[in-house]
Amino acid sequence: MGQWMVSPRQECESTPLDRLKDCRLALAGTDEQGRKIHPGMFDAGVISLAHGDGTRRPPPGALRAGVEALLDPALCAFDDYLFLQRFEALEDRVSQNFRQAGIPAESADNICIECGTTRLFGAFLHCAAEQGDLFLAAPTYYHSLPDWCACFGAELVCVPTSPHEAYKLTVPALEAWFEQNVATGRQRKPRGLFLFNPTQTGGLYSSAELSELARFIADNDLIVLADHVFASTEFPGSPPAAYLAAQDGMTDRVVTLGGVSKSHNLANIRIGWACGPRQLIEEMRRYSVSTIISVPRLNKIMALAALDDDRKFLNENAKECLRRVKLIQDCIAHWNTELHRHAPNFPGFRLVHRPRAGHSLLLSCDALKGCHWSGGKIRNNVDVTRFFLSEARVAVSPAFSSGLDGCEIRICFASVGLSETYFYSSETECRAVVDGVRSHLRKESALPIAATSFSNGNNAPEAPVNQMFLHGRTMIQEAMIERMLPAILKVVGPKEKNHDQATVHEGGT
């Protein structure tokens, strides 16, 4: 097979939009002309460690609430323009959550509800940014962020930060960027920052770190959009995510996002919310109503029911995600053991930082840099992505679109085997829904049947959580041990003959 590798743009010449395009082409398995050159992430037979879906079905209480609402015209009439009415029950619950996180009431009580956090980013940029405004973010930002900025005439700039600090924004990194760019006139003064907590790769900002950032933000007259969509996914033993808006002096500077897409697996009902300065939130509401009317009432009712569920559902998911992180670490250790036997001088693979929350981790594949394979020479994480798709039929997420230039890839582990979990929750869901229908028809509480691992009145047998997630773990192990490892050993060669030693960085477990 001849070399067909798409030549990625030189890192120094790549804009964030260029990076996003290169990564999307790699995951689709196409070249720049749209020709299929290797398998893509959606192709049959490919195991995807690149999808960002949920861990399993949402809490049955959310499904029950949705069905009951469908039957109750006073609550969810299809013949009424309910977008003209605010659903205060959800707004009050969201405000309560923000206040419990330490955000002052003068910010927490101003709520904008939208069709997902993507729309909230757009509303924020429409209302807070002007043509040409710069916004800063740390590496590992959400990959579509450059596209959203471009749609509203803003520009995203990635600030170099340290892997030793999980690529989080820090005051020294921001000060260095300002000194090298603003003070020298190379860049205009930024309008604001984008901050993710937890980060896309499981990093967590502490309250002390956010306090330092708050002083820098105030001193430089910046505004911030703080995305907390992965809040409530913190692993056992990790502290809850801290909120920038809870720091002194941030009430008028920070818009805080939240939702139930990642925590409660309700991504497809498209709902998210924000709190922040009153005037800005009111402008975001006007933008929302004028461009998409409203989030359907049914979606709001389901989201409220999910928030009212107890934490057992969230804790089970977080426990499973931590278990998968440890499984991946074991697989990487096995990789390195086999590599040492196969090629003793070959560097190993390692986690860039330990994830403490979320649904993905960052893996350094710098050991592959300089390796030659049928598609060419591996130079960065876009090449690594194409390599694993072609040689192992495994999709990984290239970190090039999130601002990283090396051979780092994201392993998205939470939704692996998602469809296999449906069977185990079906009885719980059906009984919960039937309970809801009975309650609606009789106008009284449904009869208790049996204890359940879910709360909120869902009377159903306990779902076998460990068995539910077992197939996903098996798929991760298959992807890493039976597919990716043989592909790695093939390009390494018993004497590292396929590897350009001069380009390799030190690795380790």
XYZ file of C-alpha atoms in Angstrom:
509
model
C 0.000 0.000 0.000
C 1.443 3.370 -1.004
C 1.782 6.365 1.227
C -1.410 8.457 1.227
C -1.011 10.396 4.462
C -2.682 13.796 4.399
C -0.083 16.455 5.189
C -1.240 18.370 8.268
C -0.545 22.079 8.338
C 2.538 23.168 10.195
C 1.568 23.907 13.782
C 2.837 27.488 13.594
C 0.598 28.119 10.582
C -2.510 26.406 11.916
C -5.467 28.425 13.102
C -7.877 26.761 15.546
C -10.325 26.346 12.620
C -7.620 24.681 10.493
C -6.967 22.262 13.341
C -10.641 21.416 13.683
C -10.907 20.701 9.944
C -7.838 18.428 9.954
C -9.188 16.404 12.880
C -12.647 16.029 11.375
C -11.127 14.757 8.121
C -9.058 12.207 10.044
C -12.034 10.919 12.037
C -14.110 10.678 8.845
C -11.325 8.708 7.171
C -11.100 11.109 4.226
C -8.498 13.319 2.602
C -8.927 17.016 1.837
C -10.795 16.174 -1.385
C -13.301 14.050 0.504
C -11.953 10.735 -0.783
C -12.212 7.805 1.603
C -8.693 6.626 2.423
C -9.203 4.605 5.596
C -12.027 3.639 8.000
C -13.842 6.412 9.863
C -15.173 6.557 13.392
C -18.743 5.751 12.310
C -17.842 2.808 10.057
C -18.957 -0.745 10.797
C -16.433 -2.739 12.772
C -14.707 0.307 14.265
C -14.536 0.538 18.052
C -14.908 4.184 18.936
C -12.923 5.668 21.794
C -13.823 9.075 20.374
C -17.551 9.375 21.050
C -18.772 11.737 23.748
C -22.177 10.191 24.465
C -23.544 9.260 27.891
C -22.656 6.336 30.113
C -26.128 4.740 29.980
C -29.803 5.659 29.804
C -30.962 8.617 31.943
C -32.619 8.176 35.358
C -35.976 6.401 34.935
C -37.602 9.217 36.896
C -36.843 11.583 34.021
C -38.544 9.248 31.550
C -41.529 8.816 33.844
C -41.856 12.585 34.223
C -41.795 12.987 30.452
C -44.567 10.434 29.892
C -46.723 11.897 32.645
C -46.257 15.351 31.152
C -47.373 14.094 27.733
C -50.640 12.991 29.323
C -51.231 16.195 31.276
C -52.493 19.055 29.078
C -52.340 21.460 32.013
C -48.610 20.853 32.284
C -47.513 20.180 28.712
C -50.221 21.102 26.211
C -49.314 20.593 22.554
C -51.897 23.165 21.468
C -50.550 26.023 23.603
C -47.645 28.389 22.982
C -45.885 27.537 26.219
C -42.730 29.327 25.122
C -44.497 32.528 26.210
C -44.423 31.205 29.778
C -41.335 30.589 31.882
C -41.124 27.233 33.649
C -40.333 28.590 37.079
C -39.969 25.196 38.760
C -36.872 24.390 36.700
C -35.438 27.901 36.945
C -35.822 27.822 40.742
C -34.121 24.411 40.930
C -31.237 25.569 38.732
C -30.826 28.745 40.800
C -30.782 26.665 43.966
C -28.003 24.469 42.555
C -25.918 27.495 41.589
C -26.388 29.057 45.039
C -25.400 25.793 46.710
C -22.190 25.922 44.662
C -21.396 29.267 46.292
C -22.504 31.613 43.511
C -24.114 34.773 44.986
C -27.862 35.141 44.501
C -27.413 38.315 42.421
C -25.861 36.069 39.769
C -27.404 32.663 40.521
C -30.979 33.942 40.291
C -30.580 35.232 36.707
C -31.264 32.182 34.574
C -31.211 31.614 30.813
C -32.392 28.202 29.608
C -31.431 27.170 26.087
C -31.366 24.191 23.721
C -28.034 22.899 24.985
C -24.777 24.554 25.987
C -23.807 25.026 22.326
C -26.628 27.530 22.006
C -25.561 29.188 25.258
C -22.051 29.722 23.897
C -23.658 31.352 20.864
C -25.932 33.539 22.970
C -22.979 34.660 25.093
C -20.845 35.514 22.064
C -23.731 37.339 20.354
C -24.386 39.483 23.429
C -20.898 39.963 24.871
C -18.509 39.979 21.898
C -17.857 42.433 19.096
C -16.315 41.776 15.693
C -12.656 40.848 16.096
C -12.723 40.303 19.862
C -10.204 37.814 21.204
C -11.071 35.125 23.723
C -8.442 32.981 25.418
C -8.656 29.314 26.367
C -6.273 26.638 27.601
C -5.390 23.537 25.573
C -7.983 20.742 25.842
C -10.779 23.259 25.125
C -13.898 21.790 23.519
C -12.997 21.124 19.885
C -15.927 23.034 18.312
C -15.169 26.247 20.213
C -13.183 27.873 17.345
C -16.141 27.311 15.022
C -18.561 28.947 17.455
C -16.274 31.962 17.876
C -15.925 32.380 14.110
C -19.700 32.317 13.655
C -19.976 35.444 15.819
C -16.917 37.276 14.505
C -14.710 36.500 17.499
C -11.353 34.747 17.507
C -10.177 31.975 19.814
C -6.555 32.034 20.951
C -5.009 29.078 22.781
C -2.739 30.014 25.699
C 0.159 27.587 26.278
C -0.206 25.913 29.659
C 1.564 23.061 31.438
C 0.689 19.342 31.320
C 1.954 19.193 34.916
C -1.066 21.324 35.833
C -3.485 19.338 33.653
C -3.312 22.109 31.022
C -5.433 24.376 33.233
C -5.318 28.151 32.847
C -2.970 29.690 35.421
C -2.027 33.247 36.249
C 1.666 32.745 35.260
C 0.603 31.352 31.861
C -1.782 34.248 31.274
C 0.787 36.815 32.404
C 3.360 35.329 30.037
C 0.897 35.444 27.152
C -0.036 39.065 27.871
C 3.646 40.051 28.084
C 4.545 38.316 24.813
C 1.499 39.416 22.852
C -0.408 42.379 24.295
C 2.577 44.309 25.647
C 4.437 43.922 22.334
C 1.437 44.872 20.207
C 1.276 41.483 18.470
C -2.300 40.957 19.672
C -5.069 43.230 20.837
C -6.180 43.025 24.455
C -8.543 40.045 24.872
C -12.206 40.521 25.690
C -12.360 37.478 27.908
C -11.660 33.839 28.717
C -13.301 30.461 28.254
C -12.850 28.188 31.259
C -13.893 24.531 31.560
C -14.239 22.949 35.008
C -14.024 19.984 35.007
C -11.884 20.153 31.875
C -12.430 18.010 28.798
C -9.674 15.671 30.004
C -10.773 15.429 33.630
C -8.780 18.214 35.255
C -10.283 20.058 38.224
C -9.593 23.642 39.279
C -9.342 24.168 43.021
C -10.963 27.121 44.745
C -7.477 28.532 45.437
C -6.577 28.373 41.729
C -9.819 30.096 40.786
C -9.231 32.777 43.419
C -5.895 33.648 41.786
C -7.527 33.686 38.355
C -10.286 35.945 39.675
C -7.784 38.605 40.684
C -6.131 38.482 37.252
C -9.525 38.688 35.525
C -10.564 41.728 37.546
C -7.193 43.451 37.122
C -7.397 43.046 33.327
C -11.112 43.826 32.980
C -12.031 40.481 31.379
C -15.308 38.572 31.125
C -15.515 34.801 31.380
C -17.734 32.004 30.164
C -17.265 29.135 32.623
C -18.537 25.788 31.319
C -19.442 23.308 34.079
C -21.227 20.752 31.898
C -19.107 17.948 33.418
C -19.966 18.950 36.995
C -21.353 16.000 38.996
C -19.080 13.558 37.142
C -16.277 13.874 39.723
C -14.730 10.512 40.558
C -14.905 8.995 44.043
C -12.283 10.688 46.198
C -12.227 13.890 44.124
C -13.704 17.153 45.420
C -16.696 18.721 43.672
C -15.852 21.230 40.957
C -15.322 24.758 42.283
C -16.992 27.726 40.593
C -15.232 30.870 39.397
C -18.436 32.868 39.852
C -18.271 32.087 43.586
C -15.001 34.019 43.928
C -14.906 37.619 45.164
C -15.500 40.242 42.491
C -16.744 37.822 39.827
C -20.514 38.393 40.032
C -20.521 40.880 37.158
C -17.849 39.152 35.090
C -18.750 35.457 34.834
C -21.481 33.574 32.991
C -21.708 30.014 34.335
C -23.064 27.127 32.262
C -24.604 23.869 33.446
C -26.831 21.092 32.183
C -27.785 17.427 32.324
C -26.223 16.183 29.068
C -23.119 14.619 30.644
C -24.126 14.102 34.260
C -27.590 12.621 33.697
C -27.211 11.335 30.111
C -29.931 13.581 28.693
C -27.916 14.940 25.768
C -30.616 14.372 23.168
C -33.289 16.504 24.835
C -30.979 19.470 24.116
C -31.184 21.580 27.249
C -28.679 23.646 29.194
C -28.699 26.739 31.395
C -26.648 29.705 32.429
C -26.525 32.218 35.253
C -24.649 35.484 35.408
C -24.942 39.280 35.405
C -28.573 40.348 35.149
C -28.281 42.541 32.063
C -26.191 40.045 30.114
C -28.502 37.142 30.996
C -31.535 39.185 29.934
C -29.864 39.885 26.603
C -29.067 36.198 26.196
C -32.734 35.365 26.893
C -33.852 37.817 24.212
C -31.421 36.284 21.757
C -32.734 32.819 22.614
C -36.402 33.715 22.183
C -35.791 35.630 18.955
C -33.742 32.881 17.292
C -35.190 29.580 18.478
C -38.324 30.530 20.475
C -37.783 28.258 23.492
C -36.767 24.899 24.889
C -39.871 22.649 24.735
C -41.699 22.356 28.055
C -41.411 18.575 27.920
C -37.610 18.812 27.902
C -37.674 21.148 30.888
C -39.875 18.762 32.846
C -37.523 15.842 32.181
C -34.485 17.917 33.149
C -36.152 18.976 36.399
C -36.940 15.355 37.245
C -33.307 14.408 36.601
C -32.072 17.168 38.917
C -34.527 16.046 41.603
C -33.225 12.475 41.453
C -30.855 11.507 44.257
C -27.125 11.133 43.712
C -26.988 7.347 43.526
C -27.333 7.417 39.745
C -24.512 9.979 39.478
C -22.312 8.119 41.964
C -22.701 4.831 40.103
C -21.696 6.496 36.846
C -18.673 8.209 38.406
C -17.571 4.956 40.021
C -17.768 3.180 36.661
C -15.815 5.940 34.896
C -13.038 5.704 37.493
C -12.996 1.938 37.026
C -12.518 2.443 33.283
C -9.667 4.883 33.872
C -7.918 2.226 35.947
C -8.601 -0.375 33.234
C -7.022 1.897 30.620
C -4.023 2.459 32.892
C -3.640 -1.331 33.172
C -3.820 -1.639 29.383
C -1.147 1.054 28.959
C 1.074 -0.758 31.477
C 0.602 -3.931 29.427
C 1.519 -2.007 26.258
C 4.738 -0.817 27.850
C 5.622 -4.275 29.146
C 5.154 -5.807 25.693
C 7.054 -2.949 24.051
C 9.975 -3.462 26.416
C 10.123 -7.140 25.445
C 9.732 -6.374 21.764
C 11.999 -3.336 21.584
C 13.856 -2.655 24.855
C 14.961 0.859 23.902
C 11.566 2.017 22.744
C 9.914 4.682 24.950
C 6.580 3.946 26.532
C 3.095 5.464 26.616
C 1.710 7.465 29.539
C -1.246 9.456 30.780
C -0.503 13.161 30.435
C -2.298 13.832 33.713
C -4.564 11.906 36.055
C -8.246 12.579 35.325
C -10.388 13.367 38.351
C -13.754 13.739 36.628
C -15.443 13.534 33.263
C -15.605 11.043 30.446
C -12.168 11.080 28.808
C -8.446 11.119 29.497
C -5.382 12.432 27.678
C -2.857 9.843 26.490
C 0.619 10.741 25.243
C 1.577 8.726 22.167
C 4.875 10.580 21.701
C 6.477 7.143 21.585
C 4.996 6.780 18.093
C 6.413 10.050 16.784
C 8.733 9.299 13.894
C 7.382 5.796 13.292
C 6.742 4.836 9.681
C 3.694 2.914 8.544
C 1.779 2.378 5.303
C 0.274 5.867 5.465
C 3.552 7.694 5.986
C 5.432 9.027 8.990
C 3.707 9.809 12.279
C 4.288 13.472 13.165
C 1.399 14.525 15.388
C -1.854 13.326 16.923
C -3.784 13.651 13.644
C -1.402 11.073 12.182
C -1.822 8.913 15.302
C -5.599 9.032 14.819
C -5.334 7.994 11.167
C -2.877 5.250 12.102
C -5.175 3.637 14.681
C -8.237 3.909 12.428
C -6.402 2.312 9.511
C -4.331 -0.323 11.290
C -6.512 -1.175 14.309
C -10.016 -0.005 13.331
C -10.129 2.002 16.567
C -11.183 5.655 16.682
C -9.486 8.015 19.128
C -9.914 11.774 19.460
C -6.963 13.843 18.178
C -6.024 16.639 20.571
C -4.799 18.817 17.681
C -8.279 20.383 17.518
C -7.999 21.240 21.220
C -4.722 23.117 20.897
C -2.089 20.403 21.439
C 0.666 19.894 18.849
C 2.288 16.655 19.949
C 1.007 13.100 19.738
C -1.590 13.430 22.494
C -4.957 11.765 21.951
C -8.130 11.756 24.002
C -9.531 8.368 24.978
C -13.280 8.819 25.480
C -14.244 5.881 27.656
C -17.647 6.665 29.184
C -19.945 5.750 26.312
C -18.127 2.627 25.096
C -20.708 -0.157 25.044
C -23.567 2.288 25.614
C -26.106 0.410 23.498
C -25.425 -2.779 25.452
C -26.639 -1.103 28.656
C -30.141 -0.526 27.312
C -31.361 -4.060 27.974
C -30.477 -3.876 31.666
C -32.420 -0.674 32.289
C -35.486 -1.480 30.173
C -37.506 -3.185 32.919
C -36.758 -0.407 35.394
C -37.808 2.202 32.853
C -40.995 0.392 31.806
C -42.146 -0.062 35.381
C -41.395 3.549 36.187
C -43.402 4.704 33.178
C -46.295 2.362 33.974
C -46.299 3.699 37.524
C -46.529 7.187 36.111
C -49.437 6.313 33.835
C -51.288 4.637 36.708
C -50.694 7.653 38.890
C -52.051 9.942 36.211
C -55.148 7.823 35.587
C -56.000 7.278 39.244
C -54.848 10.684 40.464
C -53.121 8.977 43.341
C -49.734 7.494 44.173
C -48.852 4.317 42.376
C -48.741 1.109 44.391
C -45.255 0.176 45.661
C -43.789 -2.866 43.967
C -40.175 -3.337 44.948
C -37.110 -1.426 46.006
C -35.050 0.202 43.284
C -31.537 1.519 42.881
C -33.079 4.719 41.506
C -35.083 7.164 43.566
C -37.931 9.515 42.708
C -40.655 6.915 43.068
C -39.450 4.561 40.347
C -40.718 1.225 41.642
C -38.665 -1.375 39.829
C -36.135 -4.090 40.560
C -32.598 -2.896 41.058
C -30.706 -2.623 37.783
C -27.537 -4.797 37.750
C -25.133 -1.889 37.384
C -21.894 -3.876 37.236
C -23.271 -6.274 34.635
C -24.725 -3.352 32.698
C -21.281 -1.814 32.190
C -19.324 -5.037 31.686
C -19.577 -5.078 27.891
C -18.143 -1.572 27.660
C -15.092 -2.581 29.669
C -14.653 -5.622 27.459
C -14.767 -3.411 24.351
C -12.127 -1.067 25.792
C -9.875 -4.016 26.517
C -10.430 -5.427 23.023
C -9.649 -2.080 21.432
C -6.449 -1.536 23.381
C -5.028 -5.051 23.762
C -6.294 -6.965 20.737
C -6.285 -4.141 18.188
C -4.107 -1.172 19.116
C -1.203 -3.079 20.680
C -0.574 -5.338 17.630
C -0.669 -2.257 15.400
C 1.912 -0.552 17.645
C 4.198 -3.594 17.719
C 3.990 -3.844 13.936
C 5.361 -0.334 13.351
C 7.937 -0.532 16.114
C 9.641 -3.665 14.813
C 11.903 -5.921 16.895
C 14.878 -3.572 16.453
C 12.984 -0.285 16.220
C 13.858 -0.250 12.523
C 10.642 1.596 11.646
C 11.253 4.388 14.127
C 13.074 7.694 13.784
C 14.870 7.798 17.144
C 15.735 11.482 16.897
C 12.119 12.567 17.132
C 11.072 10.555 20.186
C 10.323 12.152 23.557
C 10.763 10.384 26.857
C 7.741 8.368 27.956
C 6.772 6.189 30.857
C 3.865 4.665 32.651
